[in-house]
Amino acid sequence: MRKLLFLSFTIVLALCFPADLLYSQTSEKEMRELLKSLKNEKEINVIIDFSQAIIHGKSEVDFVYIEGISSEEDWITLWENEYKPGLFQVFLEAFNTYMFDVGYRVRFGSFEQSQYQIKLIVSSISENGSVLMSGFIKNRDQETTLYELTIIGNGGTFGSKINLMGDGFKRAGIDLAKQMISVFERGKVSVLKKGRVPDENWAPF
């Protein structure tokens, strides 16, 4: 009888504890095993947020506004409906292609019903198109971040602003792929990669 009462009490406690707290109690080894298991997922959702980005030294809103008044094109509409989605698509194509070529069959993209998500927050885009962003691997059911990544893509040399950004986003997609392979195989990336800063060729604005 006591064992039954104890078991019932244990179950109630487990149900009462928030999932975030349970994740916080997860050991490093258990978390690494969880991250390694992501390679068995069929699909992982990927979303991107430009709202915090500093683009050519300006906020996203100011950058788009200045480009708009100095161009005959409707930059606001183009940025929202063509340029931003296009950059994200370039990123995803490079990311998925690299993962596929290495042998992984997980699909990354707009899969809102998938259990896991990678949230990308763009920090800055330089004049040569180099991009710096943070990536947060999350479980869809919790707000807790399972793992955080720093993603870098060097831009181009010649071309329009958007073409240069495209170079940066393509290389950022490859950079994320290389890190995700490490996550799949080791449950983490190296400390050097995780804490990277842009190299001497990086132009922050």
Tab-separated table of C-alpha atoms in Angstrom:
chain	number	residue	atom	x	y	z
A	1	MET	CA	0.000	0.000	0.000
A	2	ARG	CA	2.819	2.389	0.901
A	3	LYS	CA	4.578	1.618	-2.379
A	4	LEU	CA	1.374	2.374	-4.286
A	5	LEU	CA	0.922	5.691	-2.467
A	6	PHE	CA	4.559	6.612	-3.091
A	7	LEU	CA	4.245	5.779	-6.792
A	8	SER	CA	1.086	7.868	-7.076
A	9	PHE	CA	2.783	10.774	-5.296
A	10	THR	CA	5.766	10.534	-7.646
A	11	ILE	CA	3.526	10.621	-10.730
A	12	VAL	CA	1.623	13.647	-9.429
A	13	LEU	CA	4.889	15.491	-8.754
A	14	ALA	CA	6.146	14.747	-12.266
A	15	LEU	CA	2.942	16.096	-13.771
A	16	CYS	CA	3.071	19.207	-11.620
A	17	PHE	CA	6.636	20.171	-12.488
A	18	PRO	CA	6.872	22.427	-15.558
A	19	ALA	CA	8.706	20.952	-18.526
A	20	ASP	CA	11.266	23.779	-18.436
A	21	LEU	CA	12.267	22.760	-14.927
A	22	LEU	CA	12.600	19.150	-15.977
A	23	TYR	CA	14.919	20.238	-18.811
A	24	SER	CA	16.967	22.269	-16.348
A	25	GLN	CA	17.455	19.077	-14.298
A	26	THR	CA	18.712	17.174	-17.356
A	27	SER	CA	22.357	16.206	-17.056
A	28	GLU	CA	24.895	17.227	-19.664
A	29	LYS	CA	25.194	13.625	-20.831
A	30	GLU	CA	21.418	13.252	-21.169
A	31	MET	CA	21.193	16.530	-23.098
A	32	ARG	CA	23.924	15.418	-25.469
A	33	GLU	CA	22.074	12.171	-26.111
A	34	LEU	CA	18.871	14.126	-26.768
A	35	LEU	CA	20.655	16.389	-29.244
A	36	LYS	CA	22.245	13.408	-30.990
A	37	SER	CA	18.799	11.828	-31.334
A	38	LEU	CA	17.621	14.747	-33.475
A	39	LYS	CA	19.216	13.013	-36.458
A	40	ASN	CA	16.325	10.541	-36.282
A	41	GLU	CA	13.703	13.245	-36.837
A	42	LYS	CA	12.094	13.370	-40.265
A	43	GLU	CA	11.611	17.134	-40.225
A	44	ILE	CA	12.824	20.070	-38.145
A	45	ASN	CA	11.165	23.457	-38.353
A	46	VAL	CA	13.366	26.472	-39.103
A	47	ILE	CA	12.260	30.074	-38.628
A	48	ILE	CA	14.177	33.319	-39.048
A	49	ASP	CA	13.864	36.749	-37.439
A	50	PHE	CA	15.415	39.871	-38.998
A	51	SER	CA	13.844	42.347	-36.572
A	52	GLN	CA	16.979	42.715	-34.416
A	53	ALA	CA	19.412	42.875	-37.315
A	54	ILE	CA	21.799	45.759	-37.854
A	55	ILE	CA	22.075	46.033	-41.635
A	56	HIS	CA	24.819	48.266	-43.038
A	57	GLY	CA	24.961	49.968	-39.639
A	58	LYS	CA	21.227	50.645	-39.458
A	59	SER	CA	18.150	48.955	-38.046
A	60	GLU	CA	16.171	46.846	-40.467
A	61	VAL	CA	13.430	49.487	-40.670
A	62	ASP	CA	15.874	52.334	-41.332
A	63	PHE	CA	17.858	50.314	-43.864
A	64	VAL	CA	14.742	49.494	-45.890
A	65	TYR	CA	13.491	53.081	-45.658
A	66	ILE	CA	16.776	54.574	-46.909
A	67	GLU	CA	16.996	52.049	-49.735
A	68	GLY	CA	13.419	52.919	-50.655
A	69	ILE	CA	13.885	56.664	-50.908
A	70	SER	CA	17.081	56.272	-52.944
A	71	SER	CA	15.548	53.873	-55.440
A	72	GLU	CA	12.708	53.902	-57.916
A	73	GLU	CA	11.686	50.438	-56.723
A	74	ASP	CA	9.214	49.751	-53.931
A	75	TRP	CA	11.860	48.496	-51.553
A	76	ILE	CA	9.511	47.956	-48.619
A	77	THR	CA	7.379	45.542	-50.616
A	78	LEU	CA	10.363	43.910	-52.288
A	79	TRP	CA	12.171	43.431	-48.988
A	80	GLU	CA	9.213	41.750	-47.287
A	81	ASN	CA	7.871	39.721	-50.194
A	82	GLU	CA	10.934	38.909	-52.277
A	83	TYR	CA	14.326	39.731	-50.787
A	84	LYS	CA	13.949	38.384	-47.240
A	85	PRO	CA	12.149	35.180	-48.268
A	86	GLY	CA	14.736	34.744	-51.026
A	87	LEU	CA	17.665	35.037	-48.618
A	88	PHE	CA	16.053	32.530	-46.278
A	89	GLN	CA	15.485	30.155	-49.186
A	90	VAL	CA	19.124	30.427	-50.256
A	91	PHE	CA	20.122	29.652	-46.671
A	92	LEU	CA	17.837	26.606	-46.429
A	93	GLU	CA	18.906	25.220	-49.796
A	94	ALA	CA	22.589	25.397	-48.852
A	95	PHE	CA	21.850	23.941	-45.415
A	96	ASN	CA	19.736	21.034	-46.674
A	97	THR	CA	22.016	20.252	-49.618
A	98	TYR	CA	25.099	19.999	-47.407
A	99	MET	CA	23.296	17.793	-44.868
A	100	PHE	CA	21.957	15.543	-47.639
A	101	ASP	CA	25.363	15.213	-49.312
A	102	VAL	CA	26.894	14.097	-46.011
A	103	GLY	CA	24.197	11.449	-45.654
A	104	TYR	CA	21.560	12.874	-43.316
A	105	ARG	CA	17.940	12.730	-44.411
A	106	VAL	CA	16.394	15.144	-41.915
A	107	ARG	CA	14.532	17.887	-43.755
A	108	PHE	CA	14.872	21.454	-42.494
A	109	GLY	CA	12.332	24.118	-43.427
A	110	SER	CA	8.790	25.279	-42.745
A	111	PHE	CA	7.474	22.311	-40.771
A	112	GLU	CA	5.396	23.902	-38.032
A	113	GLN	CA	4.085	20.587	-36.720
A	114	SER	CA	7.531	19.086	-36.159
A	115	GLN	CA	8.623	18.455	-32.589
A	116	TYR	CA	11.854	20.438	-32.812
A	117	GLN	CA	12.695	23.878	-34.127
A	118	ILE	CA	15.738	25.960	-34.958
A	119	LYS	CA	15.062	29.648	-34.429
A	120	LEU	CA	17.479	31.940	-36.241
A	121	ILE	CA	17.958	35.524	-35.091
A	122	VAL	CA	19.971	37.672	-37.493
A	123	SER	CA	22.319	39.992	-35.596
A	124	SER	CA	24.037	41.871	-38.394
A	125	ILE	CA	24.594	42.026	-42.135
A	126	SER	CA	27.648	43.906	-43.380
A	127	GLU	CA	28.020	45.913	-46.587
A	128	ASN	CA	29.770	42.991	-48.273
A	129	GLY	CA	26.864	40.727	-47.353
A	130	SER	CA	28.513	38.910	-44.458
A	131	VAL	CA	25.934	37.718	-41.966
A	132	LEU	CA	26.089	36.935	-38.263
A	133	MET	CA	23.203	35.168	-36.548
A	134	SER	CA	22.352	33.079	-33.517
A	135	GLY	CA	20.594	29.745	-33.731
A	136	PHE	CA	18.461	28.294	-30.942
A	137	ILE	CA	17.472	24.625	-30.975
A	138	LYS	CA	14.152	24.246	-29.173
A	139	ASN	CA	11.472	21.715	-28.385
A	140	ARG	CA	8.173	22.949	-29.802
A	141	ASP	CA	6.380	22.343	-26.491
A	142	GLN	CA	8.788	24.359	-24.333
A	143	GLU	CA	10.371	27.794	-24.372
A	144	THR	CA	13.655	26.443	-23.047
A	145	THR	CA	16.574	26.475	-25.485
A	146	LEU	CA	18.214	23.068	-25.766
A	147	TYR	CA	21.315	24.407	-27.506
A	148	GLU	CA	22.605	27.698	-28.887
A	149	LEU	CA	24.793	28.191	-31.940
A	150	THR	CA	26.692	31.098	-33.486
A	151	ILE	CA	26.378	31.113	-37.282
A	152	ILE	CA	28.609	33.077	-39.645
A	153	GLY	CA	28.533	33.481	-43.415
A	154	ASN	CA	31.083	35.565	-45.289
A	155	GLY	CA	29.640	37.733	-48.035
A	156	GLY	CA	30.769	38.314	-51.592
A	157	THR	CA	32.959	40.732	-53.530
A	158	PHE	CA	30.932	41.844	-56.535
A	159	GLY	CA	27.234	42.294	-57.145
A	160	SER	CA	24.196	44.117	-55.843
A	161	LYS	CA	23.420	44.439	-52.133
A	162	ILE	CA	21.026	41.504	-52.293
A	163	ASN	CA	23.433	39.350	-54.309
A	164	LEU	CA	26.172	39.972	-51.743
A	165	MET	CA	23.746	39.085	-48.949
A	166	GLY	CA	22.865	35.945	-50.870
A	167	ASP	CA	26.527	34.906	-50.760
A	168	GLY	CA	26.577	35.473	-47.017
A	169	PHE	CA	23.359	33.554	-46.371
A	170	LYS	CA	24.490	30.641	-48.540
A	171	ARG	CA	27.715	30.316	-46.577
A	172	ALA	CA	25.823	30.719	-43.309
A	173	GLY	CA	23.625	27.777	-44.323
A	174	ILE	CA	26.728	25.663	-44.899
A	175	ASP	CA	28.159	26.827	-41.575
A	176	LEU	CA	25.002	25.740	-39.730
A	177	ALA	CA	25.071	22.385	-41.547
A	178	LYS	CA	28.623	21.700	-40.361
A	179	GLN	CA	27.637	22.522	-36.791
A	180	MET	CA	24.468	20.415	-36.930
A	181	ILE	CA	26.524	17.446	-38.129
A	182	SER	CA	28.625	17.858	-34.988
A	183	VAL	CA	25.456	18.075	-32.888
A	184	PHE	CA	24.093	14.907	-34.523
A	185	GLU	CA	27.350	13.013	-34.014
A	186	ARG	CA	28.626	14.370	-30.688
A	187	GLY	CA	25.690	16.165	-29.111
A	188	LYS	CA	27.579	19.459	-29.196
A	189	VAL	CA	29.966	21.628	-31.185
A	190	SER	CA	33.467	22.507	-30.111
A	191	VAL	CA	33.915	25.387	-27.690
A	192	LEU	CA	35.840	27.297	-30.363
A	193	LYS	CA	33.001	27.019	-32.857
A	194	LYS	CA	30.299	27.752	-30.302
A	195	GLY	CA	32.002	30.916	-29.109
A	196	ARG	CA	33.318	32.129	-32.433
A	197	VAL	CA	33.645	35.747	-33.381
A	198	PRO	CA	34.003	37.041	-36.958
A	199	ASP	CA	37.510	36.877	-38.404
A	200	GLU	CA	39.689	39.817	-39.471
A	201	ASN	CA	37.901	40.018	-42.830
A	202	TRP	CA	34.577	40.646	-41.166
A	203	ALA	CA	33.060	44.070	-41.756
A	204	PRO	CA	30.380	44.529	-39.046
A	205	PHE	CA	28.557	47.125	-41.093
